[in-house]
mmCIF file of C-alpha atoms in Angstrom:
data_model
loop_
_atom_site.group_PDB
_atom_site.id
_atom_site.type_symbol
_atom_site.label_atom_id
_atom_site.label_comp_id
_atom_site.label_asym_id
_atom_site.label_seq_id
_atom_site.Cartn_x
_atom_site.Cartn_y
_atom_site.Cartn_z
ATOM 1 C CA MET A 1 28.185 84.493 47.846
ATOM 2 C CA ALA A 2 26.303 82.211 45.446
ATOM 3 C CA ILE A 3 22.549 81.876 45.923
ATOM 4 C CA ILE A 4 21.121 78.610 44.626
ATOM 5 C CA LYS A 5 17.946 76.724 45.404
ATOM 6 C CA PRO A 6 16.354 73.348 44.664
ATOM 7 C CA PHE A 7 13.365 73.183 42.330
ATOM 8 C CA LYS A 8 10.670 70.821 41.129
ATOM 9 C CA GLY A 9 12.227 69.540 37.953
ATOM 10 C CA LEU A 10 10.134 68.669 34.916
ATOM 11 C CA ARG A 11 11.609 65.434 33.632
ATOM 12 C CA PRO A 12 10.936 62.137 31.825
ATOM 13 C CA PRO A 13 10.306 58.713 33.372
ATOM 14 C CA ALA A 14 13.481 56.657 33.554
ATOM 15 C CA ALA A 15 12.278 54.189 30.929
ATOM 16 C CA ILE A 16 12.281 56.809 28.168
ATOM 17 C CA ALA A 17 14.938 59.254 29.410
ATOM 18 C CA ALA A 18 17.453 58.256 26.744
ATOM 19 C CA LYS A 19 14.852 58.776 23.988
ATOM 20 C CA VAL A 20 13.788 62.168 25.349
ATOM 21 C CA ALA A 21 17.321 63.538 25.857
ATOM 22 C CA ALA A 22 18.524 65.847 23.085
ATOM 23 C CA ARG A 23 21.711 67.694 22.332
ATOM 24 C CA PRO A 24 21.682 71.433 23.166
ATOM 25 C CA TYR A 25 19.556 73.424 20.728
ATOM 26 C CA ASP A 26 22.468 75.581 19.581
ATOM 27 C CA VAL A 27 24.967 72.886 18.560
ATOM 28 C CA LEU A 28 23.071 71.571 15.543
ATOM 29 C CA SER A 29 20.993 72.859 12.659
ATOM 30 C CA SER A 30 17.254 72.430 12.199
ATOM 31 C CA ALA A 31 17.892 69.837 9.495
ATOM 32 C CA GLU A 32 20.211 67.857 11.783
ATOM 33 C CA ALA A 33 17.662 68.014 14.616
ATOM 34 C CA LYS A 34 14.909 66.791 12.306
ATOM 35 C CA GLN A 35 17.055 63.879 11.223
ATOM 36 C CA GLU A 36 17.979 62.941 14.803
ATOM 37 C CA ALA A 37 14.329 63.141 15.918
ATOM 38 C CA ALA A 38 13.012 61.092 12.990
ATOM 39 C CA GLY A 39 10.788 58.290 14.241
ATOM 40 C CA ASN A 40 11.062 59.470 17.844
ATOM 41 C CA PRO A 41 7.902 61.309 18.946
ATOM 42 C CA VAL A 42 9.273 61.899 22.468
ATOM 43 C CA SER A 43 12.536 63.541 21.413
ATOM 44 C CA PHE A 44 13.003 66.852 23.212
ATOM 45 C CA TYR A 45 13.906 68.407 19.863
ATOM 46 C CA HIS A 46 10.131 68.775 19.440
ATOM 47 C CA VAL A 47 10.421 71.422 22.175
ATOM 48 C CA SER A 48 13.931 72.833 21.776
ATOM 49 C CA LYS A 49 13.918 72.814 17.928
ATOM 50 C CA SER A 50 10.170 72.811 17.335
ATOM 51 C CA GLU A 51 10.548 74.078 13.775
ATOM 52 C CA ILE A 52 11.125 70.413 12.871
ATOM 53 C CA ASP A 53 7.346 69.979 13.164
ATOM 54 C CA LEU A 54 6.554 72.896 10.842
ATOM 55 C CA PRO A 55 6.978 73.422 7.068
ATOM 56 C CA GLU A 56 10.608 73.677 5.982
ATOM 57 C CA ASN A 57 10.341 77.321 4.900
ATOM 58 C CA THR A 58 9.168 78.439 8.366
ATOM 59 C CA ASP A 59 11.215 81.251 9.894
ATOM 60 C CA VAL A 60 12.890 79.609 12.907
ATOM 61 C CA HIS A 61 12.474 82.867 14.871
ATOM 62 C CA SER A 62 8.772 83.281 14.141
ATOM 63 C CA GLN A 63 6.214 83.234 16.948
ATOM 64 C CA GLN A 64 4.739 80.154 15.310
ATOM 65 C CA VAL A 65 7.866 78.197 16.247
ATOM 66 C CA TYR A 66 7.694 79.239 19.902
ATOM 67 C CA GLU A 67 3.997 78.430 20.083
ATOM 68 C CA GLN A 68 4.696 75.011 18.574
ATOM 69 C CA ALA A 69 7.329 74.467 21.281
ATOM 70 C CA ALA A 70 4.803 75.355 23.991
ATOM 71 C CA ALA A 71 2.172 73.081 22.478
ATOM 72 C CA ASN A 72 4.629 70.192 22.284
ATOM 73 C CA LEU A 73 5.763 70.766 25.866
ATOM 74 C CA HIS A 74 2.177 70.745 27.108
ATOM 75 C CA LYS A 75 1.516 67.591 25.099
ATOM 76 C CA PHE A 76 4.534 65.875 26.652
ATOM 77 C CA VAL A 77 3.182 66.696 30.116
ATOM 78 C CA SER A 78 -0.371 65.630 29.377
ATOM 79 C CA GLU A 79 0.772 62.327 27.852
ATOM 80 C CA GLY A 80 3.237 61.527 30.652
ATOM 81 C CA THR A 81 6.387 61.975 28.585
ATOM 82 C CA LEU A 82 7.385 64.537 31.217
ATOM 83 C CA PHE A 83 6.278 64.865 34.837
ATOM 84 C CA GLN A 84 7.123 67.328 37.611
ATOM 85 C CA ASP A 85 8.697 66.235 40.872
ATOM 86 C CA ASP A 86 6.475 66.673 43.927
ATOM 87 C CA GLN A 87 9.097 68.467 45.996
ATOM 88 C CA PRO A 88 12.060 70.734 45.264
ATOM 89 C CA CYS A 89 15.250 68.790 44.591
ATOM 90 C CA TYR A 90 18.813 69.255 43.577
ATOM 91 C CA TYR A 91 20.060 66.910 40.871
ATOM 92 C CA ILE A 92 23.532 65.462 40.438
ATOM 93 C CA TYR A 93 24.545 65.096 36.775
ATOM 94 C CA LYS A 94 27.583 62.977 35.883
ATOM 95 C CA LEU A 95 28.960 62.794 32.361
ATOM 96 C CA VAL A 96 31.639 60.373 31.196
ATOM 97 C CA MET A 97 33.400 60.908 27.871
ATOM 98 C CA ASN A 98 36.403 58.871 26.723
ATOM 99 C CA GLY A 99 36.925 57.634 30.270
ATOM 100 C CA ARG A 100 36.966 61.126 31.826
ATOM 101 C CA ALA A 101 34.168 61.984 34.267
ATOM 102 C CA GLN A 102 32.784 65.319 35.426
ATOM 103 C CA THR A 103 29.977 65.716 37.937
ATOM 104 C CA GLY A 104 27.881 68.834 38.453
ATOM 105 C CA LEU A 105 24.970 70.025 40.553
ATOM 106 C CA VAL A 106 21.764 70.907 38.703
ATOM 107 C CA CYS A 107 20.074 73.766 40.535
ATOM 108 C CA ALA A 108 18.231 77.049 40.148
ATOM 109 C CA SER A 109 20.700 79.944 40.284
ATOM 110 C CA SER A 110 19.702 83.459 41.232
ATOM 111 C CA VAL A 111 19.011 85.978 38.471
ATOM 112 C CA ALA A 112 20.076 88.649 40.990
ATOM 113 C CA ASP A 113 23.490 86.963 41.218
ATOM 114 C CA TYR A 114 23.790 87.230 37.438
ATOM 115 C CA ASN A 115 22.772 90.885 37.477
ATOM 116 C CA ASN A 116 25.135 91.710 40.368
ATOM 117 C CA GLY A 117 28.209 89.961 38.976
ATOM 118 C CA ILE A 118 28.307 87.031 41.407
ATOM 119 C CA ILE A 119 27.804 84.901 38.306
ATOM 120 C CA LYS A 120 30.671 86.061 36.120
ATOM 121 C CA LYS A 121 30.738 86.273 32.332
ATOM 122 C CA HIS A 122 33.567 86.064 29.804
ATOM 123 C CA GLU A 123 31.717 86.649 26.498
ATOM 124 C CA PHE A 124 29.592 89.312 24.868
ATOM 125 C CA THR A 125 26.068 88.285 23.876
ATOM 126 C CA ARG A 126 24.205 89.053 20.662
ATOM 127 C CA PRO A 127 20.746 90.688 20.861
ATOM 128 C CA ASP A 128 19.306 88.429 18.153
ATOM 129 C CA LYS A 129 20.289 85.287 20.036
ATOM 130 C CA GLU A 130 18.997 86.737 23.302
ATOM 131 C CA LEU A 131 15.648 87.526 21.682
ATOM 132 C CA ASP A 132 15.307 83.964 20.427
ATOM 133 C CA ARG A 133 15.701 82.546 23.944
ATOM 134 C CA ILE A 134 13.535 85.274 25.475
ATOM 135 C CA ASN A 135 10.665 84.370 23.152
ATOM 136 C CA HIS A 136 11.160 80.660 23.794
ATOM 137 C CA ILE A 137 11.103 81.120 27.593
ATOM 138 C CA LYS A 138 8.145 83.530 27.584
ATOM 139 C CA THR A 139 6.027 81.331 25.324
ATOM 140 C CA THR A 140 6.811 77.968 26.929
ATOM 141 C CA LEU A 141 7.124 79.419 30.474
ATOM 142 C CA ALA A 142 10.098 77.100 30.836
ATOM 143 C CA GLN A 143 13.867 77.190 30.782
ATOM 144 C CA THR A 144 14.716 74.143 28.709
ATOM 145 C CA GLY A 145 18.402 74.857 28.136
ATOM 146 C CA ASN A 146 21.012 74.483 30.855
ATOM 147 C CA VAL A 147 23.592 77.157 31.692
ATOM 148 C CA PHE A 148 26.937 75.469 32.386
ATOM 149 C CA LEU A 149 28.663 77.109 35.377
ATOM 150 C CA ALA A 150 32.001 76.434 37.062
ATOM 151 C CA TYR A 151 33.371 77.243 40.506
ATOM 152 C CA ASN A 152 36.569 76.792 42.460
ATOM 153 C CA ASP A 153 36.385 73.463 44.283
ATOM 154 C CA VAL A 154 34.910 73.339 47.766
ATOM 155 C CA PRO A 155 35.853 69.979 49.367
ATOM 156 C CA ALA A 156 32.746 69.907 51.569
ATOM 157 C CA ILE A 157 30.458 70.239 48.541
ATOM 158 C CA ASN A 158 32.388 67.585 46.643
ATOM 159 C CA ALA A 159 32.064 65.272 49.669
ATOM 160 C CA ILE A 160 28.266 65.600 49.834
ATOM 161 C CA ILE A 161 27.922 64.927 46.118
ATOM 162 C CA ASP A 162 30.298 61.942 46.249
ATOM 163 C CA GLN A 163 28.509 60.483 49.273
ATOM 164 C CA TRP A 164 25.073 60.852 47.688
ATOM 165 C CA GLN A 165 26.201 59.052 44.539
ATOM 166 C CA ALA A 166 27.669 56.233 46.589
ATOM 167 C CA GLN A 167 24.572 55.726 48.747
ATOM 168 C CA HIS A 168 21.661 56.264 46.333
ATOM 169 C CA PRO A 169 20.650 54.749 42.991
ATOM 170 C CA PRO A 170 20.502 57.101 40.008
ATOM 171 C CA ILE A 171 17.237 58.144 38.417
ATOM 172 C CA TYR A 172 18.839 58.011 34.945
ATOM 173 C CA ASP A 173 21.817 56.071 33.633
ATOM 174 C CA PHE A 174 22.332 55.635 29.895
ATOM 175 C CA THR A 175 24.948 55.952 27.185
ATOM 176 C CA ALA A 176 23.966 58.093 24.213
ATOM 177 C CA GLU A 177 24.725 57.229 20.602
ATOM 178 C CA ASP A 178 27.837 59.423 20.691
ATOM 179 C CA GLY A 179 29.305 57.263 23.476
ATOM 180 C CA ILE A 180 28.803 59.782 26.293
ATOM 181 C CA THR A 181 27.313 58.324 29.478
ATOM 182 C CA HIS A 182 24.740 60.397 31.372
ATOM 183 C CA THR A 183 23.938 59.513 34.980
ATOM 184 C CA VAL A 184 21.601 61.607 37.137
ATOM 185 C CA TRP A 185 20.652 61.417 40.817
ATOM 186 C CA SER A 186 17.836 63.266 42.596
ATOM 187 C CA VAL A 187 18.835 64.852 45.922
ATOM 188 C CA ASP A 188 15.589 65.094 47.856
ATOM 189 C CA ALA A 189 16.562 64.664 51.520
ATOM 190 C CA PRO A 190 15.982 67.983 53.338
ATOM 191 C CA ALA A 191 19.218 67.731 55.326
ATOM 192 C CA ALA A 192 21.346 67.241 52.202
ATOM 193 C CA VAL A 193 19.461 69.964 50.312
ATOM 194 C CA ASN A 194 19.936 72.449 53.148
ATOM 195 C CA SER A 195 23.627 71.606 53.508
ATOM 196 C CA ILE A 196 24.263 72.196 49.803
ATOM 197 C CA THR A 197 22.367 75.489 49.809
ATOM 198 C CA THR A 198 24.254 76.715 52.881
ATOM 199 C CA LEU A 199 27.672 75.662 51.604
ATOM 200 C CA PHE A 200 27.220 77.554 48.349
ATOM 201 C CA ALA A 201 26.059 80.634 50.256
ATOM 202 C CA ASP A 202 29.006 80.433 52.669
ATOM 203 C CA LYS A 203 31.875 79.002 50.624
ATOM 204 C CA VAL A 204 31.372 79.952 46.949
ATOM 205 C CA PRO A 205 32.080 83.652 46.352
ATOM 206 C CA ALA A 206 31.439 83.416 42.601
ATOM 207 C CA THR A 207 30.459 81.083 39.811
ATOM 208 C CA TYR A 208 31.584 81.436 36.201
ATOM 209 C CA ILE A 209 29.630 80.896 32.991
ATOM 210 C CA ALA A 210 31.470 78.276 30.975
ATOM 211 C CA ASP A 211 28.773 77.799 28.353
ATOM 212 C CA GLY A 212 25.343 79.408 27.980
ATOM 213 C CA HIS A 213 25.846 83.180 28.054
ATOM 214 C CA HIS A 214 22.764 83.791 25.899
ATOM 215 C CA ARG A 215 20.575 81.500 28.004
ATOM 216 C CA ALA A 216 21.646 83.317 31.167
ATOM 217 C CA ALA A 217 21.158 86.787 29.687
ATOM 218 C CA SER A 218 17.731 85.825 28.376
ATOM 219 C CA ALA A 219 16.598 84.499 31.759
ATOM 220 C CA SER A 220 17.617 87.823 33.295
ATOM 221 C CA LEU A 221 15.747 89.850 30.678
ATOM 222 C CA VAL A 222 12.594 87.748 31.032
ATOM 223 C CA GLN A 223 12.685 88.235 34.809
ATOM 224 C CA LYS A 224 13.101 91.974 34.323
ATOM 225 C CA GLU A 225 10.074 92.104 32.020
ATOM 226 C CA PHE A 226 7.968 90.090 34.461
ATOM 227 C CA GLN A 227 9.006 92.440 37.255
ATOM 228 C CA GLN A 228 8.175 95.556 35.232
ATOM 229 C CA ASN A 229 4.751 94.093 34.444
ATOM 230 C CA GLY A 230 3.997 93.475 38.124
ATOM 231 C CA LYS A 231 4.214 89.688 37.809
ATOM 232 C CA VAL A 232 6.968 89.317 40.421
ATOM 233 C CA THR A 233 5.604 89.611 43.933
ATOM 234 C CA ASP A 234 7.784 87.128 45.837
ATOM 235 C CA ILE A 235 11.553 86.639 45.849
ATOM 236 C CA ASP A 236 11.073 82.858 45.736
ATOM 237 C CA GLN A 237 9.116 82.871 42.468
ATOM 238 C CA PRO A 238 10.724 80.534 39.904
ATOM 239 C CA VAL A 239 11.195 83.354 37.364
ATOM 240 C CA ASN A 240 13.781 84.875 39.738
ATOM 241 C CA TYR A 241 16.028 81.869 39.096
ATOM 242 C CA PHE A 242 17.374 80.055 36.060
ATOM 243 C CA LEU A 243 18.424 76.507 35.195
ATOM 244 C CA THR A 244 22.125 75.841 35.775
ATOM 245 C CA THR A 245 24.503 72.947 36.307
ATOM 246 C CA ILE A 246 27.549 73.897 38.377
ATOM 247 C CA PHE A 247 30.803 71.937 38.045
ATOM 248 C CA PRO A 248 33.963 72.099 40.193
ATOM 249 C CA ALA A 249 36.822 73.552 38.156
ATOM 250 C CA SER A 250 39.145 70.611 38.815
ATOM 251 C CA GLN A 251 36.927 68.294 36.779
ATOM 252 C CA LEU A 252 36.617 70.468 33.674
ATOM 253 C CA ALA A 253 38.596 70.419 30.461
ATOM 254 C CA ILE A 254 38.364 73.012 27.708
ATOM 255 C CA MET A 255 38.911 71.880 24.146
ATOM 256 C CA ASP A 256 40.545 73.870 21.385
ATOM 257 C CA TYR A 257 38.453 76.154 19.181
ATOM 258 C CA ASN A 258 40.123 76.422 15.801
ATOM 259 C CA ARG A 259 39.882 78.769 12.809
ATOM 260 C CA VAL A 260 39.638 78.375 9.042
ATOM 261 C CA VAL A 261 40.009 81.279 6.601
ATOM 262 C CA LYS A 262 38.828 81.495 2.978
ATOM 263 C CA ASP A 263 41.824 83.324 1.443
ATOM 264 C CA LEU A 264 45.235 84.855 2.106
ATOM 265 C CA ASN A 265 44.039 88.435 1.637
ATOM 266 C CA GLY A 266 45.573 88.706 -1.828
ATOM 267 C CA LEU A 267 48.959 87.346 -0.763
ATOM 268 C CA SER A 268 50.810 84.491 -2.395
ATOM 269 C CA LYS A 269 51.685 81.523 -0.199
ATOM 270 C CA GLU A 270 55.318 82.637 -0.155
ATOM 271 C CA ALA A 271 54.476 86.223 0.788
ATOM 272 C CA PHE A 272 52.136 85.039 3.541
ATOM 273 C CA LEU A 273 54.791 82.755 5.044
ATOM 274 C CA SER A 274 57.313 85.573 4.842
ATOM 275 C CA GLN A 275 55.044 87.901 6.803
ATOM 276 C CA LEU A 276 54.519 85.242 9.472
ATOM 277 C CA ASP A 277 58.272 85.275 10.102
ATOM 278 C CA TYR A 278 58.025 88.744 11.659
ATOM 279 C CA SER A 279 56.031 87.455 14.642
ATOM 280 C CA PHE A 280 56.526 83.689 14.743
ATOM 281 C CA ASN A 281 59.182 81.031 14.535
ATOM 282 C CA VAL A 282 57.808 79.089 11.539
ATOM 283 C CA GLU A 283 58.686 75.425 10.940
ATOM 284 C CA GLU A 284 57.233 73.060 8.334
ATOM 285 C CA VAL A 285 56.344 69.751 10.012
ATOM 286 C CA GLY A 286 54.937 67.576 7.214
ATOM 287 C CA HIS A 287 51.681 66.155 5.844
ATOM 288 C CA LEU A 288 50.245 64.584 9.001
ATOM 289 C CA PRO A 289 47.948 66.614 11.294
ATOM 290 C CA GLN A 290 49.847 68.295 14.101
ATOM 291 C CA ALA A 291 48.313 69.739 17.279
ATOM 292 C CA PRO A 292 49.932 72.529 19.330
ATOM 293 C CA SER A 293 51.740 71.139 22.364
ATOM 294 C CA MET A 294 51.817 74.230 24.593
ATOM 295 C CA LEU A 295 50.561 77.773 25.051
ATOM 296 C CA HIS A 296 51.706 80.312 22.422
ATOM 297 C CA GLU A 297 52.286 77.535 19.897
ATOM 298 C CA PHE A 298 49.974 77.157 16.888
ATOM 299 C CA THR A 299 49.805 74.732 14.023
ATOM 300 C CA MET A 300 48.708 75.771 10.556
ATOM 301 C CA TYR A 301 47.517 73.788 7.532
ATOM 302 C CA LEU A 302 48.201 75.332 4.124
ATOM 303 C CA ASP A 303 48.450 73.748 0.663
ATOM 304 C CA GLY A 304 48.632 70.196 2.028
ATOM 305 C CA ARG A 305 51.362 70.925 4.574
ATOM 306 C CA TRP A 306 51.374 71.494 8.332
ATOM 307 C CA TYR A 307 53.464 74.198 9.959
ATOM 308 C CA ARG A 308 54.326 74.924 13.576
ATOM 309 C CA LEU A 309 54.179 78.597 14.588
ATOM 310 C CA VAL A 310 55.704 79.689 17.903
ATOM 311 C CA ALA A 311 54.954 83.252 18.976
ATOM 312 C CA GLU A 312 58.034 85.415 19.417
ATOM 313 C CA GLU A 313 58.543 87.576 22.488
ATOM 314 C CA GLY A 314 56.903 90.949 22.024
ATOM 315 C CA THR A 315 53.922 89.572 20.100
ATOM 316 C CA PHE A 316 51.769 89.423 23.236
ATOM 317 C CA THR A 317 51.291 91.041 26.618
ATOM 318 C CA THR A 318 50.890 89.404 30.024
ATOM 319 C CA ASP A 319 47.461 90.817 30.897
ATOM 320 C CA PRO A 320 44.550 88.304 31.054
ATOM 321 C CA ILE A 321 43.395 89.078 27.492
ATOM 322 C CA GLY A 322 46.715 89.790 25.803
ATOM 323 C CA VAL A 323 48.266 86.506 26.915
ATOM 324 C CA LEU A 324 45.547 84.393 25.292
ATOM 325 C CA ASP A 325 46.485 82.472 22.168
ATOM 326 C CA VAL A 326 43.265 83.576 20.486
ATOM 327 C CA THR A 327 44.396 87.175 21.012
ATOM 328 C CA ILE A 328 47.884 86.461 19.688
ATOM 329 C CA LEU A 329 46.434 84.833 16.574
ATOM 330 C CA SER A 330 43.908 87.617 16.094
ATOM 331 C CA ASN A 331 46.363 90.495 16.465
ATOM 332 C CA ASN A 332 49.342 89.068 14.605
ATOM 333 C CA ILE A 333 47.782 87.028 11.800
ATOM 334 C CA LEU A 334 44.037 87.467 11.354
ATOM 335 C CA ASP A 335 44.057 91.256 11.679
ATOM 336 C CA LYS A 336 47.573 92.328 10.705
ATOM 337 C CA ILE A 337 48.120 89.964 7.761
ATOM 338 C CA LEU A 338 44.738 88.626 6.662
ATOM 339 C CA GLY A 339 42.733 91.818 7.241
ATOM 340 C CA ILE A 340 40.040 90.214 9.409
ATOM 341 C CA LYS A 341 39.046 92.987 11.818
ATOM 342 C CA ASP A 342 35.875 91.568 13.374
ATOM 343 C CA GLN A 343 35.687 87.804 13.700
ATOM 344 C CA ARG A 344 32.014 88.017 14.691
ATOM 345 C CA THR A 345 30.915 89.470 11.371
ATOM 346 C CA ASP A 346 33.602 88.735 8.773
ATOM 347 C CA LYS A 347 32.360 86.036 6.397
ATOM 348 C CA ARG A 348 35.914 85.023 5.430
ATOM 349 C CA ILE A 349 36.486 83.214 8.730
ATOM 350 C CA ASP A 350 34.779 80.239 10.337
ATOM 351 C CA PHE A 351 35.277 78.365 13.604
ATOM 352 C CA VAL A 352 35.711 74.634 14.176
ATOM 353 C CA GLY A 353 35.191 73.137 17.634
ATOM 354 C CA GLY A 354 37.932 70.829 18.814
ATOM 355 C CA ILE A 355 35.487 67.952 19.163
ATOM 356 C CA ARG A 356 35.594 67.665 15.350
ATOM 357 C CA GLY A 357 39.329 67.006 15.351
ATOM 358 C CA LEU A 358 42.144 68.297 13.180
ATOM 359 C CA GLN A 359 40.955 66.192 10.260
ATOM 360 C CA GLU A 360 38.016 68.583 9.928
ATOM 361 C CA LEU A 361 40.515 71.399 9.286
ATOM 362 C CA VAL A 362 42.198 69.327 6.597
ATOM 363 C CA LYS A 363 38.821 68.558 5.028
ATOM 364 C CA ARG A 364 37.745 72.206 4.917
ATOM 365 C CA VAL A 365 41.023 73.308 3.288
ATOM 366 C CA ASP A 366 41.503 70.371 0.908
ATOM 367 C CA SER A 367 37.948 70.806 -0.394
ATOM 368 C CA GLY A 368 38.855 74.307 -1.600
ATOM 369 C CA GLU A 369 36.223 75.884 0.643
ATOM 370 C CA MET A 370 38.975 77.369 2.829
ATOM 371 C CA LYS A 371 42.570 78.309 2.117
ATOM 372 C CA VAL A 372 44.266 78.033 5.505
ATOM 373 C CA ALA A 373 43.499 76.570 8.938
ATOM 374 C CA PHE A 374 44.891 77.362 12.383
ATOM 375 C CA ALA A 375 44.831 74.991 15.347
ATOM 376 C CA LEU A 376 45.118 76.515 18.830
ATOM 377 C CA TYR A 377 46.171 75.203 22.215
ATOM 378 C CA PRO A 378 43.110 75.135 24.503
ATOM 379 C CA VAL A 379 42.377 77.967 26.912
ATOM 380 C CA THR A 380 42.773 76.857 30.538
ATOM 381 C CA ILE A 381 39.972 77.093 33.085
ATOM 382 C CA GLN A 382 42.183 79.402 35.176
ATOM 383 C CA GLN A 383 42.567 81.759 32.218
ATOM 384 C CA LEU A 384 38.774 81.846 31.897
ATOM 385 C CA PHE A 385 38.424 82.645 35.611
ATOM 386 C CA ASP A 386 41.126 85.348 35.435
ATOM 387 C CA ILE A 387 39.416 87.101 32.540
ATOM 388 C CA ALA A 388 35.983 86.953 34.158
ATOM 389 C CA ASP A 389 37.418 88.240 37.442
ATOM 390 C CA SER A 390 39.082 91.137 35.625
ATOM 391 C CA GLY A 391 35.762 92.189 34.068
ATOM 392 C CA ASN A 392 37.056 91.560 30.557
ATOM 393 C CA VAL A 393 35.644 89.346 27.828
ATOM 394 C CA MET A 394 37.379 86.810 25.640
ATOM 395 C CA PRO A 395 37.624 87.107 21.877
ATOM 396 C CA PRO A 396 34.765 85.277 20.114
ATOM 397 C CA LYS A 397 34.816 81.487 19.986
ATOM 398 C CA SER A 398 37.606 81.035 22.520
ATOM 399 C CA THR A 399 36.368 77.986 24.427
ATOM 400 C CA TRP A 400 34.707 74.701 23.565
ATOM 401 C CA PHE A 401 33.473 72.516 26.416
ATOM 402 C CA GLU A 402 32.791 68.810 26.094
ATOM 403 C CA PRO A 403 30.907 66.758 27.023
ATOM 404 C CA LYS A 404 27.714 68.769 26.816
ATOM 405 C CA LEU A 405 24.617 68.435 28.989
ATOM 406 C CA ARG A 406 21.485 67.018 27.358
ATOM 407 C CA ASP A 407 18.313 69.069 27.036
ATOM 408 C CA GLY A 408 15.076 67.489 28.218
ATOM 409 C CA LEU A 409 16.353 65.520 31.199
ATOM 410 C CA ILE A 410 15.564 68.361 33.635
ATOM 411 C CA THR A 411 13.551 71.464 32.770
ATOM 412 C CA HIS A 412 12.892 74.460 35.045
ATOM 413 C CA LEU A 413 9.395 75.923 34.884
ATOM 414 C CA ILE A 414 9.261 79.655 35.564
ATOM 415 C CA LYS A 415 5.585 79.782 36.525
#
């Protein structure tokens, strides 16, 4: 069962919370972060993307960057930009995007649960990305990035969270420039805290990483290093836990994660379309952007025209991985026709999150940068759970979750 605990969050005063809050470090470039932080000395980008305060040619993975992050974090604390709560709390975090709300519980989740498979994964991690987060955590002694977890709904947990929101004022409530509203409550009453902890231990057999595999893996590796160096002497030490926000599955929506490819692998347009006919029912649908309407249906943009591709029987299996549309696309088009064997390393393919819309696919192809684009129907949350439960991993770039939690609103100190 899931082990979670409250913690003393490091967070900004309400008056400046909106100015401190920053998008997750891994969804924007250093240049974009520098632009967003311009004129804002309290932006959390000074901690999460601290290279913005160093010369432009600085290696973003150099120790200098991590030390700058630590210095900026300490400065924020000393100047009152961030303060630590006096007692351990849970935090309720509600996001509203385009009228749809999702509400999660910010807590410290057990590293042991991650190591033992109670916290389930669905993606491989890359050592270089792990090392980046490891160095950031070790140097700042803080987990600044949230791991987004999901779980099958437990009505009793939902009831406590709903009741707390109804009866207590939020500590933060603001709408960011992108139109997403962020509202946060602090749960500090011992009875409510104990009830939440007990319910997760009794009623939640597993949680699932929706977003943040590298952050979770890095927290585990840092804890392991601390333990090997004799720095872990008590099970309740903060380093044995990591920063998570856990959402009930019923409130989550996964967006599409689309693909663009640079060339047709030496094929003419006509030859490429002919080869598609072996595995798909292909229909030209016009100039206007078209989104897939169901599983196993794709739309494709090529030479100014949209096509609908429906997978034929026999092109996929019914196991948790084989039934995924990303697998169908990979096996029957990207690999078989376009010769893309490893989507993680092949420079001919790129990925476009659904938040950017289909027009981004049109833009990338019409510019001549890419030759063809594929739009996919989103993976369902149940498919994600099924794959994680089976011990398998999804193909790369299978899921895109929105809205995303902001960095800087709640940080977990590991020491």
